């Protein structure tokens, strides 16, 4: 059995009981970054676990050996650095390969940044689209044009380095739309910046520190 275990997106207390139990009980934990995961394990006093590295650049040979171990009856838990694995994080290919081999995969649900952002944004959630990270260069403008045309809530991830430029671009492509930047969710400086792109530009000008941190972007 492979468990896909969601972990906190900032606040370490956001682990479910079942997630903790699962990490305690599996034979092997597959971690995007073993150092990051060891911090979480030590917070929950989960000691002496076998932790293997599994990340975006892991070769097919490591997927193959994971499948072999699972075939031999070992239990494993896949975790990423934060949030739900396989959501803009490693795991999609591994889960597909494990299932292709007729082995079971079970989710241990928990935090995901975009669902947390949507749930507290006040933006319509009856219909929404999640785009992951926007491409940096090729295809970015096409996607922004596509977002401009939508009538349902659009959600994407943006890095701290690009957030200011991203707001400038949103001002160019859809100046009249209401946007929400969900910043530093579950952490000390958590906040929701809501307004037109021009209004957010003004906030950034006045409070440059608000450009820092992790962001989920929602477009109404
Ligand atoms: N698998 C994760 C999930 O389920 O949300 C997403 C991982 S993705 C590599 C990381 C991106 O998620 C960040 O660049 C940011 O856009 C968003 N993110 C993660 N944690 C966040 C937080 N605490 N507040 C706001 N956005 C966050």
PDB file of C-alpha atoms and ligand atoms in Angstrom:
ATOM      1  CA  UNK A   1       0.000   0.000   0.000  1.00  0.00           C
ATOM      2  CA  UNK A   2       1.187   3.509  -0.872  1.00  0.00           C
ATOM      3  CA  UNK A   3      -0.319   6.297   1.239  1.00  0.00           C
ATOM      4  CA  UNK A   4      -0.320   9.835  -0.179  1.00  0.00           C
ATOM      5  CA  UNK A   5      -0.043  11.939   2.968  1.00  0.00           C
ATOM      6  CA  UNK A   6      -0.808  15.668   3.124  1.00  0.00           C
ATOM      7  CA  UNK A   7       1.420  17.681   5.474  1.00  0.00           C
ATOM      8  CA  UNK A   8       1.172  21.272   6.831  1.00  0.00           C
ATOM      9  CA  UNK A   9       1.621  24.311   4.546  1.00  0.00           C
ATOM     10  CA  UNK A  10       3.162  26.402   7.336  1.00  0.00           C
ATOM     11  CA  UNK A  11       1.609  25.630  10.688  1.00  0.00           C
ATOM     12  CA  UNK A  12       3.043  22.358  11.947  1.00  0.00           C
ATOM     13  CA  UNK A  13      -0.072  21.686  14.046  1.00  0.00           C
ATOM     14  CA  UNK A  14      -2.087  21.096  10.873  1.00  0.00           C
ATOM     15  CA  UNK A  15      -1.352  17.355  10.771  1.00  0.00           C
ATOM     16  CA  UNK A  16      -4.346  15.049  11.081  1.00  0.00           C
ATOM     17  CA  UNK A  17      -4.253  12.204  13.638  1.00  0.00           C
ATOM     18  CA  UNK A  18      -4.444   9.757  10.773  1.00  0.00           C
ATOM     19  CA  UNK A  19      -1.509  11.417   8.984  1.00  0.00           C
ATOM     20  CA  UNK A  20       0.624  11.120  12.135  1.00  0.00           C
ATOM     21  CA  UNK A  21      -0.411   7.492  12.678  1.00  0.00           C
ATOM     22  CA  UNK A  22       0.324   6.660   9.055  1.00  0.00           C
ATOM     23  CA  UNK A  23       3.817   8.156   9.193  1.00  0.00           C
ATOM     24  CA  UNK A  24       4.443   6.265  12.427  1.00  0.00           C
ATOM     25  CA  UNK A  25       3.294   2.939  11.026  1.00  0.00           C
ATOM     26  CA  UNK A  26       4.619   2.716   7.463  1.00  0.00           C
ATOM     27  CA  UNK A  27       7.825   0.840   6.691  1.00  0.00           C
ATOM     28  CA  UNK A  28       9.253   3.603   4.489  1.00  0.00           C
ATOM     29  CA  UNK A  29       8.562   7.326   4.049  1.00  0.00           C
ATOM     30  CA  UNK A  30       9.206   8.809   0.599  1.00  0.00           C
ATOM     31  CA  UNK A  31      10.080  12.498   1.015  1.00  0.00           C
ATOM     32  CA  UNK A  32      10.574  15.315  -1.504  1.00  0.00           C
ATOM     33  CA  UNK A  33      13.269  16.741   0.789  1.00  0.00           C
ATOM     34  CA  UNK A  34      14.398  14.403   3.551  1.00  0.00           C
ATOM     35  CA  UNK A  35      15.720  17.259   5.770  1.00  0.00           C
ATOM     36  CA  UNK A  36      12.378  19.062   5.638  1.00  0.00           C
ATOM     37  CA  UNK A  37      10.456  15.874   6.440  1.00  0.00           C
ATOM     38  CA  UNK A  38      12.791  15.007   9.301  1.00  0.00           C
ATOM     39  CA  UNK A  39      11.871  18.354  10.935  1.00  0.00           C
ATOM     40  CA  UNK A  40       8.197  17.355  10.788  1.00  0.00           C
ATOM     41  CA  UNK A  41       8.942  13.869  12.094  1.00  0.00           C
ATOM     42  CA  UNK A  42      10.948  15.208  15.013  1.00  0.00           C
ATOM     43  CA  UNK A  43       8.138  17.701  15.860  1.00  0.00           C
ATOM     44  CA  UNK A  44       5.795  14.713  16.215  1.00  0.00           C
ATOM     45  CA  UNK A  45       8.493  12.595  17.891  1.00  0.00           C
ATOM     46  CA  UNK A  46       8.370  10.036  15.117  1.00  0.00           C
ATOM     47  CA  UNK A  47      11.791   8.481  15.392  1.00  0.00           C
ATOM     48  CA  UNK A  48      13.861   5.813  13.688  1.00  0.00           C
ATOM     49  CA  UNK A  49      11.965   5.880  10.412  1.00  0.00           C
ATOM     50  CA  UNK A  50      13.441   4.888   7.099  1.00  0.00           C
ATOM     51  CA  UNK A  51      13.165   8.010   4.916  1.00  0.00           C
ATOM     52  CA  UNK A  52      13.976   7.804   1.207  1.00  0.00           C
ATOM     53  CA  UNK A  53      14.280  10.729  -1.124  1.00  0.00           C
ATOM     54  CA  UNK A  54      11.669  10.939  -3.907  1.00  0.00           C
ATOM     55  CA  UNK A  55      11.534  14.187  -5.877  1.00  0.00           C
ATOM     56  CA  UNK A  56      10.759  15.648  -9.293  1.00  0.00           C
ATOM     57  CA  UNK A  57      14.077  14.495 -10.758  1.00  0.00           C
ATOM     58  CA  UNK A  58      14.082  10.987  -9.290  1.00  0.00           C
ATOM     59  CA  UNK A  59      14.963   8.488 -12.029  1.00  0.00           C
ATOM     60  CA  UNK A  60      12.643   5.714 -13.273  1.00  0.00           C
ATOM     61  CA  UNK A  61      14.897   3.221 -11.462  1.00  0.00           C
ATOM     62  CA  UNK A  62      13.811   4.618  -8.087  1.00  0.00           C
ATOM     63  CA  UNK A  63      10.122   4.329  -9.078  1.00  0.00           C
ATOM     64  CA  UNK A  64      10.818   0.741 -10.120  1.00  0.00           C
ATOM     65  CA  UNK A  65      12.398  -0.141  -6.786  1.00  0.00           C
ATOM     66  CA  UNK A  66       9.514   1.524  -4.890  1.00  0.00           C
ATOM     67  CA  UNK A  67       7.084  -0.648  -6.897  1.00  0.00           C
ATOM     68  CA  UNK A  68       9.159  -3.749  -6.068  1.00  0.00           C
ATOM     69  CA  UNK A  69       9.079  -2.977  -2.339  1.00  0.00           C
ATOM     70  CA  UNK A  70       5.308  -2.426  -2.474  1.00  0.00           C
ATOM     71  CA  UNK A  71       4.884  -5.718  -4.341  1.00  0.00           C
ATOM     72  CA  UNK A  72       6.774  -7.396  -1.497  1.00  0.00           C
ATOM     73  CA  UNK A  73       4.165  -6.123   0.960  1.00  0.00           C
ATOM     74  CA  UNK A  74       5.991  -3.070   2.334  1.00  0.00           C
ATOM     75  CA  UNK A  75       3.886  -0.016   3.224  1.00  0.00           C
ATOM     76  CA  UNK A  76       5.032   3.428   2.169  1.00  0.00           C
ATOM     77  CA  UNK A  77       3.961   7.040   2.686  1.00  0.00           C
ATOM     78  CA  UNK A  78       4.639   9.726   0.091  1.00  0.00           C
ATOM     79  CA  UNK A  79       5.032  13.274   1.443  1.00  0.00           C
ATOM     80  CA  UNK A  80       6.106  16.532  -0.155  1.00  0.00           C
ATOM     81  CA  UNK A  81       7.673  19.593   1.505  1.00  0.00           C
ATOM     82  CA  UNK A  82       4.248  21.116   2.163  1.00  0.00           C
ATOM     83  CA  UNK A  83       0.622  20.380   1.388  1.00  0.00           C
ATOM     84  CA  UNK A  84      -0.760  17.562  -0.684  1.00  0.00           C
ATOM     85  CA  UNK A  85       1.691  15.499  -2.761  1.00  0.00           C
ATOM     86  CA  UNK A  86       0.995  15.431  -6.521  1.00  0.00           C
ATOM     87  CA  UNK A  87      -0.641  18.891  -6.363  1.00  0.00           C
ATOM     88  CA  UNK A  88       2.027  21.042  -8.072  1.00  0.00           C
ATOM     89  CA  UNK A  89       4.409  18.650  -6.323  1.00  0.00           C
ATOM     90  CA  UNK A  90       6.110  15.320  -7.103  1.00  0.00           C
ATOM     91  CA  UNK A  91       4.014  12.168  -7.044  1.00  0.00           C
ATOM     92  CA  UNK A  92       1.806  12.110 -10.157  1.00  0.00           C
ATOM     93  CA  UNK A  93       4.041   9.713 -12.066  1.00  0.00           C
ATOM     94  CA  UNK A  94       4.743   7.530  -9.034  1.00  0.00           C
ATOM     95  CA  UNK A  95       1.041   7.155  -8.194  1.00  0.00           C
ATOM     96  CA  UNK A  96       0.261   6.304 -11.845  1.00  0.00           C
ATOM     97  CA  UNK A  97       3.052   3.696 -11.979  1.00  0.00           C
ATOM     98  CA  UNK A  98       2.032   2.111  -8.680  1.00  0.00           C
ATOM     99  CA  UNK A  99      -1.600   1.826  -9.842  1.00  0.00           C
ATOM    100  CA  UNK A 100      -0.478   0.452 -13.230  1.00  0.00           C
ATOM    101  CA  UNK A 101       1.120  -2.391 -11.296  1.00  0.00           C
ATOM    102  CA  UNK A 102      -2.213  -3.223  -9.669  1.00  0.00           C
ATOM    103  CA  UNK A 103      -1.084  -1.919  -6.267  1.00  0.00           C
ATOM    104  CA  UNK A 104      -3.253   0.155  -3.962  1.00  0.00           C
ATOM    105  CA  UNK A 105      -2.847   3.897  -3.375  1.00  0.00           C
ATOM    106  CA  UNK A 106      -4.754   5.596  -0.580  1.00  0.00           C
ATOM    107  CA  UNK A 107      -4.942   9.344   0.215  1.00  0.00           C
ATOM    108  CA  UNK A 108      -4.533  10.707   3.742  1.00  0.00           C
ATOM    109  CA  UNK A 109      -6.176  14.097   3.140  1.00  0.00           C
ATOM    110  CA  UNK A 110      -5.054  17.344   4.695  1.00  0.00           C
ATOM    111  CA  UNK A 111      -3.835  20.828   3.796  1.00  0.00           C
ATOM    112  CA  UNK A 112      -3.537  22.134   0.282  1.00  0.00           C
ATOM    113  CA  UNK A 113      -2.728  25.803  -0.274  1.00  0.00           C
ATOM    114  CA  UNK A 114      -5.240  26.438  -3.054  1.00  0.00           C
ATOM    115  CA  UNK A 115      -8.212  24.850  -1.251  1.00  0.00           C
ATOM    116  CA  UNK A 116      -7.325  26.742   1.952  1.00  0.00           C
ATOM    117  CA  UNK A 117      -7.096  29.990  -0.032  1.00  0.00           C
ATOM    118  CA  UNK A 118     -10.399  29.415  -1.811  1.00  0.00           C
ATOM    119  CA  UNK A 119     -12.219  28.456   1.388  1.00  0.00           C
ATOM    120  CA  UNK A 120     -11.392  31.755   3.129  1.00  0.00           C
ATOM    121  CA  UNK A 121     -11.360  34.110   0.115  1.00  0.00           C
ATOM    122  CA  UNK A 122     -15.095  34.681  -0.193  1.00  0.00           C
ATOM    123  CA  UNK A 123     -14.743  34.084  -3.947  1.00  0.00           C
ATOM    124  CA  UNK A 124     -17.292  31.823  -5.687  1.00  0.00           C
ATOM    125  CA  UNK A 125     -16.334  28.173  -5.240  1.00  0.00           C
ATOM    126  CA  UNK A 126     -19.229  26.426  -6.988  1.00  0.00           C
ATOM    127  CA  UNK A 127     -17.101  26.431 -10.119  1.00  0.00           C
ATOM    128  CA  UNK A 128     -13.360  27.052 -10.141  1.00  0.00           C
ATOM    129  CA  UNK A 129     -10.250  26.101 -12.072  1.00  0.00           C
ATOM    130  CA  UNK A 130      -6.820  25.411 -10.611  1.00  0.00           C
ATOM    131  CA  UNK A 131      -3.875  26.053 -12.949  1.00  0.00           C
ATOM    132  CA  UNK A 132      -0.905  25.134 -10.742  1.00  0.00           C
ATOM    133  CA  UNK A 133       2.076  27.418 -11.477  1.00  0.00           C
ATOM    134  CA  UNK A 134       1.757  29.637 -14.555  1.00  0.00           C
ATOM    135  CA  UNK A 135       4.610  29.156 -17.052  1.00  0.00           C
ATOM    136  CA  UNK A 136       7.346  31.766 -16.587  1.00  0.00           C
ATOM    137  CA  UNK A 137       7.774  32.736 -20.226  1.00  0.00           C
ATOM    138  CA  UNK A 138       6.334  30.734 -23.114  1.00  0.00           C
ATOM    139  CA  UNK A 139       2.566  30.470 -22.923  1.00  0.00           C
ATOM    140  CA  UNK A 140       2.199  32.870 -19.996  1.00  0.00           C
ATOM    141  CA  UNK A 141       0.523  35.653 -21.988  1.00  0.00           C
ATOM    142  CA  UNK A 142      -1.851  33.185 -23.673  1.00  0.00           C
ATOM    143  CA  UNK A 143      -2.859  31.859 -20.262  1.00  0.00           C
ATOM    144  CA  UNK A 144      -3.395  35.363 -18.857  1.00  0.00           C
ATOM    145  CA  UNK A 145      -5.632  36.148 -21.877  1.00  0.00           C
ATOM    146  CA  UNK A 146      -7.538  32.926 -21.223  1.00  0.00           C
ATOM    147  CA  UNK A 147      -7.998  33.859 -17.533  1.00  0.00           C
ATOM    148  CA  UNK A 148      -9.340  37.280 -18.607  1.00  0.00           C
ATOM    149  CA  UNK A 149     -12.137  35.578 -20.541  1.00  0.00           C
ATOM    150  CA  UNK A 150     -13.361  33.262 -17.766  1.00  0.00           C
ATOM    151  CA  UNK A 151     -16.488  33.761 -15.677  1.00  0.00           C
ATOM    152  CA  UNK A 152     -15.563  31.252 -12.943  1.00  0.00           C
ATOM    153  CA  UNK A 153     -12.899  31.565 -10.234  1.00  0.00           C
ATOM    154  CA  UNK A 154      -9.358  30.941 -11.496  1.00  0.00           C
ATOM    155  CA  UNK A 155      -6.644  29.910  -9.042  1.00  0.00           C
ATOM    156  CA  UNK A 156      -2.900  29.583  -9.457  1.00  0.00           C
ATOM    157  CA  UNK A 157       0.367  29.496  -7.518  1.00  0.00           C
ATOM    158  CA  UNK A 158       2.975  32.226  -7.869  1.00  0.00           C
ATOM    159  CA  UNK A 159       6.451  32.478  -6.388  1.00  0.00           C
ATOM    160  CA  UNK A 160       7.531  35.388  -4.234  1.00  0.00           C
ATOM    161  CA  UNK A 161      10.068  36.485  -6.928  1.00  0.00           C
ATOM    162  CA  UNK A 162       7.378  36.963  -9.537  1.00  0.00           C
ATOM    163  CA  UNK A 163       4.387  38.182  -7.517  1.00  0.00           C
ATOM    164  CA  UNK A 164       4.912  41.884  -8.214  1.00  0.00           C
ATOM    165  CA  UNK A 165       5.344  41.335 -11.944  1.00  0.00           C
ATOM    166  CA  UNK A 166       2.346  39.016 -11.874  1.00  0.00           C
ATOM    167  CA  UNK A 167       0.116  41.746 -10.390  1.00  0.00           C
ATOM    168  CA  UNK A 168       1.421  44.186 -13.056  1.00  0.00           C
ATOM    169  CA  UNK A 169       0.499  41.673 -15.761  1.00  0.00           C
ATOM    170  CA  UNK A 170      -2.950  41.095 -14.274  1.00  0.00           C
ATOM    171  CA  UNK A 171      -3.441  44.873 -14.368  1.00  0.00           C
ATOM    172  CA  UNK A 172      -2.554  44.777 -18.050  1.00  0.00           C
ATOM    173  CA  UNK A 173      -4.748  41.787 -19.005  1.00  0.00           C
ATOM    174  CA  UNK A 174      -7.798  42.186 -16.724  1.00  0.00           C
ATOM    175  CA  UNK A 175      -7.677  45.539 -14.850  1.00  0.00           C
ATOM    176  CA  UNK A 176     -11.366  45.406 -13.906  1.00  0.00           C
ATOM    177  CA  UNK A 177     -11.354  41.954 -12.293  1.00  0.00           C
ATOM    178  CA  UNK A 178     -11.270  41.420  -8.543  1.00  0.00           C
ATOM    179  CA  UNK A 179      -8.263  39.403  -7.436  1.00  0.00           C
ATOM    180  CA  UNK A 180      -7.162  37.902  -4.137  1.00  0.00           C
ATOM    181  CA  UNK A 181      -3.605  37.221  -3.026  1.00  0.00           C
ATOM    182  CA  UNK A 182      -3.739  34.671  -0.204  1.00  0.00           C
ATOM    183  CA  UNK A 183      -0.390  35.187   1.477  1.00  0.00           C
ATOM    184  CA  UNK A 184       1.488  33.083   4.076  1.00  0.00           C
ATOM    185  CA  UNK A 185      -1.528  30.879   4.845  1.00  0.00           C
ATOM    186  CA  UNK A 186      -1.548  29.318   8.325  1.00  0.00           C
ATOM    187  CA  UNK A 187       1.577  31.334   9.289  1.00  0.00           C
ATOM    188  CA  UNK A 188       2.071  34.436  11.478  1.00  0.00           C
ATOM    189  CA  UNK A 189       1.696  36.937   8.623  1.00  0.00           C
ATOM    190  CA  UNK A 190      -1.275  35.243   6.958  1.00  0.00           C
ATOM    191  CA  UNK A 191      -3.446  37.709   5.069  1.00  0.00           C
ATOM    192  CA  UNK A 192      -5.818  38.084   2.151  1.00  0.00           C
ATOM    193  CA  UNK A 193      -5.146  41.064  -0.126  1.00  0.00           C
ATOM    194  CA  UNK A 194      -8.316  41.639  -2.139  1.00  0.00           C
ATOM    195  CA  UNK A 195      -9.038  44.273  -4.779  1.00  0.00           C
ATOM    196  CA  UNK A 196      -8.394  45.158  -8.401  1.00  0.00           C
ATOM    197  CA  UNK A 197      -4.805  44.615  -9.577  1.00  0.00           C
ATOM    198  CA  UNK A 198      -4.248  48.395  -9.397  1.00  0.00           C
ATOM    199  CA  UNK A 199      -5.403  48.424  -5.768  1.00  0.00           C
ATOM    200  CA  UNK A 200      -2.964  45.605  -4.950  1.00  0.00           C
ATOM    201  CA  UNK A 201      -0.168  47.540  -6.736  1.00  0.00           C
ATOM    202  CA  UNK A 202      -0.874  50.446  -4.388  1.00  0.00           C
ATOM    203  CA  UNK A 203      -0.692  48.160  -1.334  1.00  0.00           C
ATOM    204  CA  UNK A 204       2.674  46.813  -2.546  1.00  0.00           C
ATOM    205  CA  UNK A 205       3.956  50.367  -3.022  1.00  0.00           C
ATOM    206  CA  UNK A 206       2.947  51.382   0.470  1.00  0.00           C
ATOM    207  CA  UNK A 207       3.881  48.114   2.230  1.00  0.00           C
ATOM    208  CA  UNK A 208       6.756  46.457   0.302  1.00  0.00           C
ATOM    209  CA  UNK A 209       6.998  43.723   2.962  1.00  0.00           C
ATOM    210  CA  UNK A 210       3.665  42.361   1.673  1.00  0.00           C
ATOM    211  CA  UNK A 211       5.429  41.197  -1.518  1.00  0.00           C
ATOM    212  CA  UNK A 212       7.268  38.581   0.538  1.00  0.00           C
ATOM    213  CA  UNK A 213       6.204  35.042   1.356  1.00  0.00           C
ATOM    214  CA  UNK A 214       4.156  32.370  -0.364  1.00  0.00           C
ATOM    215  CA  UNK A 215       1.123  33.250  -2.464  1.00  0.00           C
ATOM    216  CA  UNK A 216      -1.982  31.710  -3.926  1.00  0.00           C
ATOM    217  CA  UNK A 217      -3.622  33.961  -6.533  1.00  0.00           C
ATOM    218  CA  UNK A 218      -7.371  33.897  -7.122  1.00  0.00           C
ATOM    219  CA  UNK A 219      -9.154  35.748  -9.902  1.00  0.00           C
ATOM    220  CA  UNK A 220     -12.907  36.269  -9.478  1.00  0.00           C
TER     221      UNK A 220
HETATM  222  N1  LIG B   1       1.450  20.584  -2.784  1.00  0.00           N
HETATM  223  C1  LIG B   1       1.217  21.930  -2.295  1.00  0.00           C
HETATM  224  C2  LIG B   1      -0.265  22.101  -1.999  1.00  0.00           C
HETATM  225  O1  LIG B   1      -0.973  21.101  -1.867  1.00  0.00           O
HETATM  226  O2  LIG B   1      -0.718  23.235  -1.887  1.00  0.00           O
HETATM  227  C3  LIG B   1       1.746  22.970  -3.270  1.00  0.00           C
HETATM  228  C4  LIG B   1       3.218  22.915  -3.456  1.00  0.00           C
HETATM  229  S1  LIG B   1       3.821  24.101  -4.566  1.00  0.00           S
HETATM  230  C5  LIG B   1       5.460  23.484  -4.887  1.00  0.00           C
HETATM  231  C6  LIG B   1       4.226  25.454  -3.541  1.00  0.00           C
HETATM  232  C7  LIG B   1       3.352  26.686  -3.818  1.00  0.00           C
HETATM  233  O3  LIG B   1       2.118  26.564  -3.103  1.00  0.00           O
HETATM  234  C8  LIG B   1       3.963  27.988  -3.309  1.00  0.00           C
HETATM  235  O4  LIG B   1       4.838  28.558  -4.274  1.00  0.00           O
HETATM  236  C9  LIG B   1       2.736  28.864  -3.109  1.00  0.00           C
HETATM  237  O5  LIG B   1       2.280  29.395  -4.332  1.00  0.00           O
HETATM  238  C10 LIG B   1       1.726  27.823  -2.608  1.00  0.00           C
HETATM  239  N2  LIG B   1       1.777  27.750  -1.136  1.00  0.00           N
HETATM  240  C11 LIG B   1       2.318  26.769  -0.379  1.00  0.00           C
HETATM  241  N3  LIG B   1       2.185  27.067   0.933  1.00  0.00           N
HETATM  242  C12 LIG B   1       1.552  28.256   1.004  1.00  0.00           C
HETATM  243  C13 LIG B   1       1.138  29.104   2.076  1.00  0.00           C
HETATM  244  N4  LIG B   1       1.370  28.773   3.341  1.00  0.00           N
HETATM  245  N5  LIG B   1       0.492  30.256   1.763  1.00  0.00           N
HETATM  246  C14 LIG B   1       0.257  30.609   0.492  1.00  0.00           C
HETATM  247  N6  LIG B   1       0.631  29.844  -0.563  1.00  0.00           N
HETATM  248  C15 LIG B   1       1.273  28.698  -0.316  1.00  0.00           C
END
